[in-house]
Amino acid sequence: MKTYKIEVPVQMYDGIDELNSDDRKLLEDAITAMEGSYAPYSKYHVGAAVLLENGEVFPGSNQENVAYPSGLCAERVALFAAGARYPDVAVKAIAVTADAEDFEIEGPVTPCGACRQVMAETETRHSSPVRVIMGNKKGKIYAIEKIGDLLPLMFEAEDLKKSK
Ligand code: THU
């Protein structure tokens, strides 16, 4: 048995002012998108903004439901809305942020596994890397250049072709 390590390059910023103008604008769009959050159960409001190759930005926010699994995360609301409107346009970047009613969020908001999987499909579907900006209203911000950095050893469409 051998062990190999997977290194993930994560860009770390001290705050929103340190971001370049494109990233900052997208994170601000995600902060605005939080206003649409419907989170009466978790009281955890998430906002996302998806930037397409054609320059359009799609907002998303978490939409909860009394039957909990029926709800959807902010990232997938934004990605699916963008895909439904522009199925053939690649996604350049997505920004995510959140605000909790009952506590202060300290670090960057990182997407859940299911959202990472959907981001991975978005990337392979268009053969184009998706930058992910993981923000917060204040505090450190992380960014990665492609989904593989968030989801190493991911299951991809290629893998299906190998099965008999
Ligand atoms: N949530 C998101 O919107 N995105 C994530 O990546 C993680 C979790 C939402 C789902 C639920 O409405 C609330 O945050 C608490 O889990």
PDB file of C-alpha atoms and ligand atoms in Angstrom:
ATOM      1  CA  MET A   1       0.000   0.000   0.000  1.00  0.00           C
ATOM      2  CA  LYS A   2       1.143   3.494  -0.822  1.00  0.00           C
ATOM      3  CA  THR A   3      -0.293   6.784   0.241  1.00  0.00           C
ATOM      4  CA  TYR A   4      -0.430   9.757  -2.037  1.00  0.00           C
ATOM      5  CA  LYS A   5      -1.472  13.196  -0.920  1.00  0.00           C
ATOM      6  CA  ILE A   6      -3.752  15.475  -2.854  1.00  0.00           C
ATOM      7  CA  GLU A   7      -2.819  19.117  -2.525  1.00  0.00           C
ATOM      8  CA  VAL A   8      -5.504  21.718  -3.007  1.00  0.00           C
ATOM      9  CA  PRO A   9      -4.541  25.285  -3.845  1.00  0.00           C
ATOM     10  CA  VAL A  10      -6.858  27.619  -1.966  1.00  0.00           C
ATOM     11  CA  GLN A  11      -6.529  31.364  -2.464  1.00  0.00           C
ATOM     12  CA  MET A  12      -7.119  33.147   0.808  1.00  0.00           C
ATOM     13  CA  TYR A  13      -8.136  36.784   1.124  1.00  0.00           C
ATOM     14  CA  ASP A  14      -8.418  38.866   4.277  1.00  0.00           C
ATOM     15  CA  GLY A  15     -11.667  40.460   3.174  1.00  0.00           C
ATOM     16  CA  ILE A  16     -13.855  41.583   0.313  1.00  0.00           C
ATOM     17  CA  ASP A  17     -11.655  44.617  -0.386  1.00  0.00           C
ATOM     18  CA  GLU A  18      -8.752  42.349  -1.286  1.00  0.00           C
ATOM     19  CA  LEU A  19     -10.698  40.660  -4.112  1.00  0.00           C
ATOM     20  CA  ASN A  20     -10.340  41.746  -7.738  1.00  0.00           C
ATOM     21  CA  SER A  21     -13.274  43.742  -9.059  1.00  0.00           C
ATOM     22  CA  ASP A  22     -14.983  40.785 -10.818  1.00  0.00           C
ATOM     23  CA  ASP A  23     -14.871  38.587  -7.712  1.00  0.00           C
ATOM     24  CA  ARG A  24     -15.949  41.437  -5.458  1.00  0.00           C
ATOM     25  CA  LYS A  25     -18.909  42.271  -7.682  1.00  0.00           C
ATOM     26  CA  LEU A  26     -20.007  38.615  -7.754  1.00  0.00           C
ATOM     27  CA  LEU A  27     -19.717  38.291  -3.976  1.00  0.00           C
ATOM     28  CA  GLU A  28     -21.745  41.482  -3.574  1.00  0.00           C
ATOM     29  CA  ASP A  29     -24.370  39.942  -5.869  1.00  0.00           C
ATOM     30  CA  ALA A  30     -24.390  36.847  -3.620  1.00  0.00           C
ATOM     31  CA  ILE A  31     -24.844  39.055  -0.543  1.00  0.00           C
ATOM     32  CA  THR A  32     -27.800  40.747  -2.251  1.00  0.00           C
ATOM     33  CA  ALA A  33     -29.188  37.351  -3.276  1.00  0.00           C
ATOM     34  CA  MET A  34     -29.404  36.381   0.405  1.00  0.00           C
ATOM     35  CA  GLU A  35     -32.378  38.726   0.685  1.00  0.00           C
ATOM     36  CA  GLY A  36     -34.410  36.127  -1.218  1.00  0.00           C
ATOM     37  CA  SER A  37     -33.511  33.330   1.185  1.00  0.00           C
ATOM     38  CA  TYR A  38     -36.437  31.412   2.686  1.00  0.00           C
ATOM     39  CA  ALA A  39     -34.965  29.734   5.749  1.00  0.00           C
ATOM     40  CA  PRO A  40     -37.561  29.678   8.559  1.00  0.00           C
ATOM     41  CA  TYR A  41     -36.279  26.303   9.812  1.00  0.00           C
ATOM     42  CA  SER A  42     -32.488  26.636   9.879  1.00  0.00           C
ATOM     43  CA  LYS A  43     -32.457  30.440  10.173  1.00  0.00           C
ATOM     44  CA  TYR A  44     -29.304  30.188   8.094  1.00  0.00           C
ATOM     45  CA  HIS A  45     -29.578  32.409   5.035  1.00  0.00           C
ATOM     46  CA  VAL A  46     -27.388  31.569   2.065  1.00  0.00           C
ATOM     47  CA  GLY A  47     -26.849  33.647  -1.065  1.00  0.00           C
ATOM     48  CA  ALA A  48     -25.154  32.648  -4.294  1.00  0.00           C
ATOM     49  CA  ALA A  49     -24.423  34.357  -7.592  1.00  0.00           C
ATOM     50  CA  VAL A  50     -23.441  32.610 -10.818  1.00  0.00           C
ATOM     51  CA  LEU A  51     -21.502  34.462 -13.510  1.00  0.00           C
ATOM     52  CA  LEU A  52     -21.923  33.107 -17.029  1.00  0.00           C
ATOM     53  CA  GLU A  53     -19.500  33.364 -19.938  1.00  0.00           C
ATOM     54  CA  ASN A  54     -21.965  35.787 -21.608  1.00  0.00           C
ATOM     55  CA  GLY A  55     -21.680  38.178 -18.647  1.00  0.00           C
ATOM     56  CA  GLU A  56     -25.097  37.475 -17.140  1.00  0.00           C
ATOM     57  CA  VAL A  57     -25.385  36.912 -13.400  1.00  0.00           C
ATOM     58  CA  PHE A  58     -27.961  34.560 -11.862  1.00  0.00           C
ATOM     59  CA  PRO A  59     -28.789  34.933  -8.158  1.00  0.00           C
ATOM     60  CA  GLY A  60     -29.795  32.087  -5.886  1.00  0.00           C
ATOM     61  CA  SER A  61     -30.746  31.683  -2.249  1.00  0.00           C
ATOM     62  CA  ASN A  62     -31.645  28.700  -0.098  1.00  0.00           C
ATOM     63  CA  GLN A  63     -35.311  27.725  -0.286  1.00  0.00           C
ATOM     64  CA  GLU A  64     -36.442  25.554   2.602  1.00  0.00           C
ATOM     65  CA  ASN A  65     -39.554  23.462   3.082  1.00  0.00           C
ATOM     66  CA  VAL A  66     -41.348  21.975   6.061  1.00  0.00           C
ATOM     67  CA  ALA A  67     -40.550  18.607   4.475  1.00  0.00           C
ATOM     68  CA  TYR A  68     -36.860  19.334   4.913  1.00  0.00           C
ATOM     69  CA  PRO A  69     -35.318  17.382   1.995  1.00  0.00           C
ATOM     70  CA  SER A  70     -37.643  19.180  -0.427  1.00  0.00           C
ATOM     71  CA  GLY A  71     -35.708  22.399   0.028  1.00  0.00           C
ATOM     72  CA  LEU A  72     -32.718  23.418  -2.059  1.00  0.00           C
ATOM     73  CA  CYS A  73     -29.380  25.132  -1.439  1.00  0.00           C
ATOM     74  CA  ALA A  74     -28.614  28.592  -2.781  1.00  0.00           C
ATOM     75  CA  GLU A  75     -25.870  27.365  -5.115  1.00  0.00           C
ATOM     76  CA  ARG A  76     -28.104  24.851  -6.859  1.00  0.00           C
ATOM     77  CA  VAL A  77     -30.983  27.325  -7.135  1.00  0.00           C
ATOM     78  CA  ALA A  78     -28.600  29.690  -8.985  1.00  0.00           C
ATOM     79  CA  LEU A  79     -26.888  27.019 -11.112  1.00  0.00           C
ATOM     80  CA  PHE A  80     -30.134  25.341 -12.179  1.00  0.00           C
ATOM     81  CA  ALA A  81     -31.765  28.694 -13.006  1.00  0.00           C
ATOM     82  CA  ALA A  82     -28.755  29.632 -15.135  1.00  0.00           C
ATOM     83  CA  GLY A  83     -28.741  26.219 -16.833  1.00  0.00           C
ATOM     84  CA  ALA A  84     -32.458  26.388 -17.533  1.00  0.00           C
ATOM     85  CA  ARG A  85     -32.154  29.811 -19.169  1.00  0.00           C
ATOM     86  CA  TYR A  86     -28.828  29.283 -20.971  1.00  0.00           C
ATOM     87  CA  PRO A  87     -28.185  25.543 -21.378  1.00  0.00           C
ATOM     88  CA  ASP A  88     -25.283  26.121 -23.764  1.00  0.00           C
ATOM     89  CA  VAL A  89     -23.447  28.881 -21.938  1.00  0.00           C
ATOM     90  CA  ALA A  90     -20.531  28.002 -19.660  1.00  0.00           C
ATOM     91  CA  VAL A  91     -20.367  29.121 -16.041  1.00  0.00           C
ATOM     92  CA  LYS A  92     -17.292  31.187 -15.217  1.00  0.00           C
ATOM     93  CA  ALA A  93     -17.679  31.586 -11.473  1.00  0.00           C
ATOM     94  CA  ILE A  94     -19.956  31.224  -8.485  1.00  0.00           C
ATOM     95  CA  ALA A  95     -19.830  33.184  -5.233  1.00  0.00           C
ATOM     96  CA  VAL A  96     -21.417  31.976  -1.980  1.00  0.00           C
ATOM     97  CA  THR A  97     -22.096  33.696   1.320  1.00  0.00           C
ATOM     98  CA  ALA A  98     -24.394  33.287   4.322  1.00  0.00           C
ATOM     99  CA  ASP A  99     -25.809  34.979   7.368  1.00  0.00           C
ATOM    100  CA  ALA A 100     -27.125  33.150  10.444  1.00  0.00           C
ATOM    101  CA  GLU A 101     -29.852  34.635  12.642  1.00  0.00           C
ATOM    102  CA  ASP A 102     -28.632  32.994  15.836  1.00  0.00           C
ATOM    103  CA  PHE A 103     -24.849  33.244  15.621  1.00  0.00           C
ATOM    104  CA  GLU A 104     -22.007  35.028  13.905  1.00  0.00           C
ATOM    105  CA  ILE A 105     -20.464  33.195  10.941  1.00  0.00           C
ATOM    106  CA  GLU A 106     -16.714  33.318  11.464  1.00  0.00           C
ATOM    107  CA  GLY A 107     -15.141  31.760   8.381  1.00  0.00           C
ATOM    108  CA  PRO A 108     -15.767  31.469   4.654  1.00  0.00           C
ATOM    109  CA  VAL A 109     -18.994  29.736   3.604  1.00  0.00           C
ATOM    110  CA  THR A 110     -18.087  26.515   1.818  1.00  0.00           C
ATOM    111  CA  PRO A 111     -20.580  24.636  -0.397  1.00  0.00           C
ATOM    112  CA  CYS A 112     -22.094  21.326   0.698  1.00  0.00           C
ATOM    113  CA  GLY A 113     -21.201  18.079  -1.046  1.00  0.00           C
ATOM    114  CA  ALA A 114     -24.338  17.949  -3.185  1.00  0.00           C
ATOM    115  CA  CYS A 115     -23.683  21.465  -4.488  1.00  0.00           C
ATOM    116  CA  ARG A 116     -20.065  20.540  -5.242  1.00  0.00           C
ATOM    117  CA  GLN A 117     -21.313  17.585  -7.274  1.00  0.00           C
ATOM    118  CA  VAL A 118     -23.632  19.850  -9.272  1.00  0.00           C
ATOM    119  CA  MET A 119     -20.794  22.334  -9.782  1.00  0.00           C
ATOM    120  CA  ALA A 120     -18.651  19.457 -11.069  1.00  0.00           C
ATOM    121  CA  GLU A 121     -21.308  18.535 -13.635  1.00  0.00           C
ATOM    122  CA  THR A 122     -21.570  22.192 -14.674  1.00  0.00           C
ATOM    123  CA  GLU A 123     -17.845  22.214 -15.298  1.00  0.00           C
ATOM    124  CA  THR A 124     -17.632  18.951 -17.253  1.00  0.00           C
ATOM    125  CA  ARG A 125     -20.793  19.756 -19.195  1.00  0.00           C
ATOM    126  CA  HIS A 126     -19.192  22.894 -20.645  1.00  0.00           C
ATOM    127  CA  SER A 127     -15.541  21.756 -20.460  1.00  0.00           C
ATOM    128  CA  SER A 128     -14.760  24.971 -18.674  1.00  0.00           C
ATOM    129  CA  PRO A 129     -13.439  25.529 -15.130  1.00  0.00           C
ATOM    130  CA  VAL A 130     -15.719  27.171 -12.571  1.00  0.00           C
ATOM    131  CA  ARG A 131     -14.094  29.524 -10.075  1.00  0.00           C
ATOM    132  CA  VAL A 132     -15.677  29.328  -6.619  1.00  0.00           C
ATOM    133  CA  ILE A 133     -15.545  32.305  -4.262  1.00  0.00           C
ATOM    134  CA  MET A 134     -16.427  31.333  -0.717  1.00  0.00           C
ATOM    135  CA  GLY A 135     -17.269  34.453   1.203  1.00  0.00           C
ATOM    136  CA  ASN A 136     -18.777  35.872   4.273  1.00  0.00           C
ATOM    137  CA  LYS A 137     -19.995  39.357   5.018  1.00  0.00           C
ATOM    138  CA  LYS A 138     -16.793  39.850   6.922  1.00  0.00           C
ATOM    139  CA  GLY A 139     -13.714  37.762   7.630  1.00  0.00           C
ATOM    140  CA  LYS A 140     -11.587  35.555   5.421  1.00  0.00           C
ATOM    141  CA  ILE A 141     -12.611  34.624   1.900  1.00  0.00           C
ATOM    142  CA  TYR A 142     -11.434  31.526   0.041  1.00  0.00           C
ATOM    143  CA  ALA A 143     -11.363  30.968  -3.708  1.00  0.00           C
ATOM    144  CA  ILE A 144     -10.462  27.980  -5.849  1.00  0.00           C
ATOM    145  CA  GLU A 145      -9.937  27.840  -9.618  1.00  0.00           C
ATOM    146  CA  LYS A 146     -11.839  24.658 -10.434  1.00  0.00           C
ATOM    147  CA  ILE A 147     -14.230  22.216  -8.797  1.00  0.00           C
ATOM    148  CA  GLY A 148     -11.661  19.422  -8.681  1.00  0.00           C
ATOM    149  CA  ASP A 149     -10.041  21.468  -5.914  1.00  0.00           C
ATOM    150  CA  LEU A 150     -13.242  21.219  -3.858  1.00  0.00           C
ATOM    151  CA  LEU A 151     -14.127  17.679  -4.841  1.00  0.00           C
ATOM    152  CA  PRO A 152     -10.997  15.588  -5.351  1.00  0.00           C
ATOM    153  CA  LEU A 153     -11.523  12.095  -6.784  1.00  0.00           C
ATOM    154  CA  MET A 154     -14.935  13.162  -8.025  1.00  0.00           C
ATOM    155  CA  PHE A 155     -17.332  10.869  -9.866  1.00  0.00           C
ATOM    156  CA  GLU A 156     -17.568  12.111 -13.445  1.00  0.00           C
ATOM    157  CA  ALA A 157     -19.524  11.286 -16.597  1.00  0.00           C
ATOM    158  CA  GLU A 158     -16.371   9.608 -17.943  1.00  0.00           C
ATOM    159  CA  ASP A 159     -16.619   7.059 -15.119  1.00  0.00           C
ATOM    160  CA  LEU A 160     -20.029   5.856 -16.332  1.00  0.00           C
ATOM    161  CA  LYS A 161     -18.552   4.888 -19.692  1.00  0.00           C
ATOM    162  CA  LYS A 162     -16.209   2.431 -18.016  1.00  0.00           C
ATOM    163  CA  SER A 163     -18.999   0.275 -16.603  1.00  0.00           C
ATOM    164  CA  LYS A 164     -20.191  -2.778 -18.596  1.00  0.00           C
TER     165      LYS A 164
HETATM  166  N1  THU B   1     -27.295  25.532   2.437  1.00  0.00           N
HETATM  167  C1  THU B   1     -27.031  26.155   1.256  1.00  0.00           C
HETATM  168  O1  THU B   1     -27.846  26.923   0.741  1.00  0.00           O
HETATM  169  N2  THU B   1     -25.853  25.901   0.659  1.00  0.00           N
HETATM  170  C2  THU B   1     -24.888  25.066   1.145  1.00  0.00           C
HETATM  171  O2  THU B   1     -23.907  24.807   0.477  1.00  0.00           O
HETATM  172  C3  THU B   1     -25.040  24.485   2.480  1.00  0.00           C
HETATM  173  C4  THU B   1     -26.376  24.618   3.091  1.00  0.00           C
HETATM  174  C5  THU B   1     -28.581  25.771   3.080  1.00  0.00           C
HETATM  175  C6  THU B   1     -29.500  24.581   3.134  1.00  0.00           C
HETATM  176  C7  THU B   1     -30.375  24.934   4.295  1.00  0.00           C
HETATM  177  O3  THU B   1     -31.413  25.768   3.853  1.00  0.00           O
HETATM  178  C8  THU B   1     -29.475  25.735   5.218  1.00  0.00           C
HETATM  179  O4  THU B   1     -28.380  26.161   4.411  1.00  0.00           O
HETATM  180  C9  THU B   1     -28.960  24.961   6.408  1.00  0.00           C
HETATM  181  O5  THU B   1     -28.366  23.781   6.027  1.00  0.00           O
END
